[in-house]
PDB file of C-alpha atoms and ligand atoms in Angstrom:
ATOM      1  CA  MET A  30      10.214  13.159  -2.491  1.00  0.00           C
ATOM      2  CA  ASP A  31       7.374  14.362  -0.285  1.00  0.00           C
ATOM      3  CA  ASP A  32       4.669  12.046  -1.418  1.00  0.00           C
ATOM      4  CA  CYS A  33       6.568   8.806  -1.978  1.00  0.00           C
ATOM      5  CA  ILE A  34       5.632   5.836   0.159  1.00  0.00           C
ATOM      6  CA  PHE A  35       9.036   4.155  -0.146  1.00  0.00           C
ATOM      7  CA  CYS A  36      10.853   7.382   0.791  1.00  0.00           C
ATOM      8  CA  LYS A  37       8.632   7.477   3.865  1.00  0.00           C
ATOM      9  CA  ILE A  38       9.358   3.853   4.725  1.00  0.00           C
ATOM     10  CA  ALA A  39      13.100   4.358   4.159  1.00  0.00           C
ATOM     11  CA  ASN A  40      13.246   7.384   6.454  1.00  0.00           C
ATOM     12  CA  GLY A  41      11.047   5.806   9.123  1.00  0.00           C
ATOM     13  CA  GLU A  42       8.081   8.159   8.636  1.00  0.00           C
ATOM     14  CA  ILE A  43       5.707   5.249   8.188  1.00  0.00           C
ATOM     15  CA  PRO A  44       6.021   1.846   9.813  1.00  0.00           C
ATOM     16  CA  SER A  45       7.171  -1.212   7.921  1.00  0.00           C
ATOM     17  CA  SER A  46       8.845  -4.508   8.605  1.00  0.00           C
ATOM     18  CA  ILE A  47      12.384  -3.354   7.817  1.00  0.00           C
ATOM     19  CA  PHE A  48      14.656  -6.292   8.643  1.00  0.00           C
ATOM     20  CA  TYR A  49      17.859  -5.135   6.984  1.00  0.00           C
ATOM     21  CA  GLU A  50      19.302  -1.654   6.682  1.00  0.00           C
ATOM     22  CA  THR A  51      22.544  -0.086   5.511  1.00  0.00           C
ATOM     23  CA  GLU A  52      23.565   3.513   4.986  1.00  0.00           C
ATOM     24  CA  ASP A  53      22.132   3.342   1.462  1.00  0.00           C
ATOM     25  CA  LEU A  54      19.186   0.950   1.458  1.00  0.00           C
ATOM     26  CA  VAL A  55      16.501  -0.833   3.407  1.00  0.00           C
ATOM     27  CA  ALA A  56      14.837  -4.216   2.949  1.00  0.00           C
ATOM     28  CA  PHE A  57      11.357  -5.035   4.195  1.00  0.00           C
ATOM     29  CA  ASP A  58       8.566  -7.530   3.567  1.00  0.00           C
ATOM     30  CA  ASP A  59       6.077  -6.787   0.806  1.00  0.00           C
ATOM     31  CA  LEU A  60       2.564  -6.066   2.087  1.00  0.00           C
ATOM     32  CA  ASN A  61       0.916  -8.328  -0.428  1.00  0.00           C
ATOM     33  CA  PRO A  62       3.123 -11.390  -0.960  1.00  0.00           C
ATOM     34  CA  PRO A  63       2.225 -13.906  -3.686  1.00  0.00           C
ATOM     35  CA  MET A  64       5.002 -16.187  -2.417  1.00  0.00           C
ATOM     36  CA  PRO A  65       6.049 -17.419   1.049  1.00  0.00           C
ATOM     37  CA  VAL A  66       8.972 -14.980   0.845  1.00  0.00           C
ATOM     38  CA  HIS A  67       8.502 -11.627  -0.884  1.00  0.00           C
ATOM     39  CA  CYS A  68      10.630  -8.731   0.155  1.00  0.00           C
ATOM     40  CA  LEU A  69      11.707  -5.458  -1.351  1.00  0.00           C
ATOM     41  CA  ILE A  70      15.125  -3.853  -1.405  1.00  0.00           C
ATOM     42  CA  VAL A  71      14.828  -0.097  -1.676  1.00  0.00           C
ATOM     43  CA  PRO A  72      17.538   2.551  -2.009  1.00  0.00           C
ATOM     44  CA  LYS A  73      17.153   5.393   0.488  1.00  0.00           C
ATOM     45  CA  ALA A  74      17.684   7.896  -2.321  1.00  0.00           C
ATOM     46  CA  HIS A  75      14.678   8.442  -4.563  1.00  0.00           C
ATOM     47  CA  TYR A  76      14.854   7.258  -8.193  1.00  0.00           C
ATOM     48  CA  ALA A  77      11.577   6.816 -10.022  1.00  0.00           C
ATOM     49  CA  ASN A  78      12.732   3.586 -11.619  1.00  0.00           C
ATOM     50  CA  LEU A  79      15.597   1.678 -13.218  1.00  0.00           C
ATOM     51  CA  ALA A  80      15.824   4.193 -16.066  1.00  0.00           C
ATOM     52  CA  ALA A  81      16.028   7.346 -13.961  1.00  0.00           C
ATOM     53  CA  ASP A  82      19.780   7.997 -14.328  1.00  0.00           C
ATOM     54  CA  VAL A  83      20.588   5.751 -11.403  1.00  0.00           C
ATOM     55  CA  PRO A  84      24.308   5.787 -10.535  1.00  0.00           C
ATOM     56  CA  GLY A  85      26.023   2.437 -11.054  1.00  0.00           C
ATOM     57  CA  GLU A  86      27.055   2.270  -7.434  1.00  0.00           C
ATOM     58  CA  VAL A  87      23.388   2.306  -6.391  1.00  0.00           C
ATOM     59  CA  PHE A  88      22.740  -0.750  -8.552  1.00  0.00           C
ATOM     60  CA  ALA A  89      25.896  -2.375  -7.200  1.00  0.00           C
ATOM     61  CA  LYS A  90      24.688  -1.927  -3.631  1.00  0.00           C
ATOM     62  CA  LEU A  91      21.129  -3.068  -4.403  1.00  0.00           C
ATOM     63  CA  PHE A  92      22.326  -6.234  -6.117  1.00  0.00           C
ATOM     64  CA  ALA A  93      24.943  -6.930  -3.482  1.00  0.00           C
ATOM     65  CA  ALA A  94      22.127  -6.844  -0.910  1.00  0.00           C
ATOM     66  CA  VAL A  95      20.143  -9.554  -2.744  1.00  0.00           C
ATOM     67  CA  PRO A  96      22.107 -12.607  -1.514  1.00  0.00           C
ATOM     68  CA  VAL A  97      22.321 -11.101   1.965  1.00  0.00           C
ATOM     69  CA  VAL A  98      18.548 -10.687   2.120  1.00  0.00           C
ATOM     70  CA  ALA A  99      18.003 -14.134   0.577  1.00  0.00           C
ATOM     71  CA  HIS A 100      20.207 -15.659   3.272  1.00  0.00           C
ATOM     72  CA  MET A 101      18.375 -13.770   6.024  1.00  0.00           C
ATOM     73  CA  LYS A 102      15.066 -15.074   4.672  1.00  0.00           C
ATOM     74  CA  GLY A 103      16.371 -18.640   4.384  1.00  0.00           C
ATOM     75  CA  ILE A 104      15.939 -18.951   0.621  1.00  0.00           C
ATOM     76  CA  ASP A 105      19.557 -18.738  -0.472  1.00  0.00           C
ATOM     77  CA  GLU A 106      19.829 -22.537  -0.819  1.00  0.00           C
ATOM     78  CA  SER A 107      16.455 -23.137  -2.440  1.00  0.00           C
ATOM     79  CA  GLY A 108      16.671 -20.252  -4.881  1.00  0.00           C
ATOM     80  CA  TYR A 109      14.742 -17.128  -5.627  1.00  0.00           C
ATOM     81  CA  ARG A 110      13.639 -14.737  -8.326  1.00  0.00           C
ATOM     82  CA  VAL A 111      14.653 -11.090  -8.574  1.00  0.00           C
ATOM     83  CA  VAL A 112      12.314  -8.674 -10.324  1.00  0.00           C
ATOM     84  CA  ILE A 113      12.439  -4.948 -11.070  1.00  0.00           C
ATOM     85  CA  ASN A 114       9.199  -3.737 -12.608  1.00  0.00           C
ATOM     86  CA  THR A 115       9.795  -0.696 -14.783  1.00  0.00           C
ATOM     87  CA  GLY A 116       6.954   1.392 -16.149  1.00  0.00           C
ATOM     88  CA  LYS A 117       3.355   0.825 -17.059  1.00  0.00           C
ATOM     89  CA  ASP A 118       3.396  -2.421 -19.010  1.00  0.00           C
ATOM     90  CA  ALA A 119       5.443  -4.071 -16.262  1.00  0.00           C
ATOM     91  CA  GLY A 120       2.861  -2.977 -13.714  1.00  0.00           C
ATOM     92  CA  GLN A 121       5.132  -0.733 -11.681  1.00  0.00           C
ATOM     93  CA  THR A 122       2.857   0.704  -8.997  1.00  0.00           C
ATOM     94  CA  VAL A 123       5.335   2.457  -6.709  1.00  0.00           C
ATOM     95  CA  GLN A 124       7.426   5.025  -8.517  1.00  0.00           C
ATOM     96  CA  HIS A 125      10.540   4.549  -6.389  1.00  0.00           C
ATOM     97  CA  LEU A 126      13.128   2.038  -7.608  1.00  0.00           C
ATOM     98  CA  HIS A 127      12.875  -1.278  -5.785  1.00  0.00           C
ATOM     99  CA  VAL A 128      14.046  -4.856  -6.209  1.00  0.00           C
ATOM    100  CA  HIS A 129      11.600  -7.676  -5.496  1.00  0.00           C
ATOM    101  CA  VAL A 130      13.083 -10.879  -4.055  1.00  0.00           C
ATOM    102  CA  LEU A 131      10.653 -13.802  -4.266  1.00  0.00           C
ATOM    103  CA  GLY A 132      11.002 -17.377  -3.122  1.00  0.00           C
ATOM    104  CA  GLY A 133      10.125 -20.022  -0.590  1.00  0.00           C
ATOM    105  CA  ALA A 134       8.346 -22.336  -3.039  1.00  0.00           C
ATOM    106  CA  PRO A 135       8.934 -23.574  -6.582  1.00  0.00           C
ATOM    107  CA  MET A 136       7.926 -21.113  -9.277  1.00  0.00           C
ATOM    108  CA  SER A 137       6.736 -23.163 -12.203  1.00  0.00           C
ATOM    109  CA  GLU A 138       5.321 -20.343 -14.307  1.00  0.00           C
ATOM    110  CA  ARG A 139       7.714 -18.676 -16.658  1.00  0.00           C
ATOM    111  CA  MET A 140       7.376 -14.929 -16.272  1.00  0.00           C
ATOM    112  CA  PHE A 141       8.246 -13.956 -19.827  1.00  0.00           C
ATOM    113  CA  LYS A 142       4.773 -14.002 -21.242  1.00  0.00           C
ATOM    114  CA  LYS A 143       1.741 -11.804 -21.333  1.00  0.00           C
TER     115      LYS A 143
HETATM  116  P1  AMP B 230       5.738  -2.684  -8.118  1.00  0.00           P
HETATM  117  O1  AMP B 230       4.443  -3.208  -8.667  1.00  0.00           O
HETATM  118  O2  AMP B 230       6.943  -3.333  -8.723  1.00  0.00           O
HETATM  119  O3  AMP B 230       5.803  -1.169  -8.160  1.00  0.00           O
HETATM  120  O4  AMP B 230       5.774  -3.132  -6.616  1.00  0.00           O
HETATM  121  C1  AMP B 230       5.302  -2.388  -5.555  1.00  0.00           C
HETATM  122  C2  AMP B 230       5.167  -3.344  -4.409  1.00  0.00           C
HETATM  123  O5  AMP B 230       5.101  -2.600  -3.209  1.00  0.00           O
HETATM  124  C3  AMP B 230       3.918  -4.222  -4.463  1.00  0.00           C
HETATM  125  O6  AMP B 230       4.305  -5.590  -4.466  1.00  0.00           O
HETATM  126  C4  AMP B 230       3.156  -3.833  -3.185  1.00  0.00           C
HETATM  127  O7  AMP B 230       2.542  -4.930  -2.579  1.00  0.00           O
HETATM  128  C5  AMP B 230       4.267  -3.266  -2.316  1.00  0.00           C
HETATM  129  N1  AMP B 230       3.873  -2.289  -1.346  1.00  0.00           N
HETATM  130  C6  AMP B 230       3.126  -1.167  -1.543  1.00  0.00           C
HETATM  131  N2  AMP B 230       3.023  -0.473  -0.397  1.00  0.00           N
HETATM  132  C7  AMP B 230       3.726  -1.157   0.545  1.00  0.00           C
HETATM  133  C8  AMP B 230       4.010  -0.947   1.926  1.00  0.00           C
HETATM  134  N3  AMP B 230       3.534   0.110   2.606  1.00  0.00           N
HETATM  135  N4  AMP B 230       4.764  -1.869   2.588  1.00  0.00           N
HETATM  136  C9  AMP B 230       5.237  -2.941   1.925  1.00  0.00           C
HETATM  137  N5  AMP B 230       5.023  -3.186   0.624  1.00  0.00           N
HETATM  138  C10 AMP B 230       4.275  -2.309  -0.064  1.00  0.00           C
HETATM  139 ZN1   ZN B 231      10.813   7.807  -3.085  1.00  0.00          ZN
END
């Protein structure tokens, strides 16, 4: 995708804080973190979101990266939240599938409300 910011980050066209990379994905810090730790795991291949006919193996690799990233960020013991915003009502702003990993402090608010 020519005009996709996460494609550009994944292929090194624009700078980011990538701290973990495999053949299939990258992980980097979110620009605008609401929590002490907020990073994104992004497949190198472009899928608009969770519902865009994503092959199961892509999900398998994304989710397998979560505990690795959590360990690298030092939040594997304390716990973390994993979020995938999908579509308008969820507030998805970047139309390239990505997994948010959030932690580093207690999250008291439940997220299942308006
Ligand atoms: P979402 O709302 O689920 O689509 O999440 C998109 C996330 O990408 C937001 O949390 C943004 O802060 C983050 N973001 C947007 N541009 C960048 C960037 N260049 N580097 C790092 N994070 C970004
Ligand atoms: Zn993309």
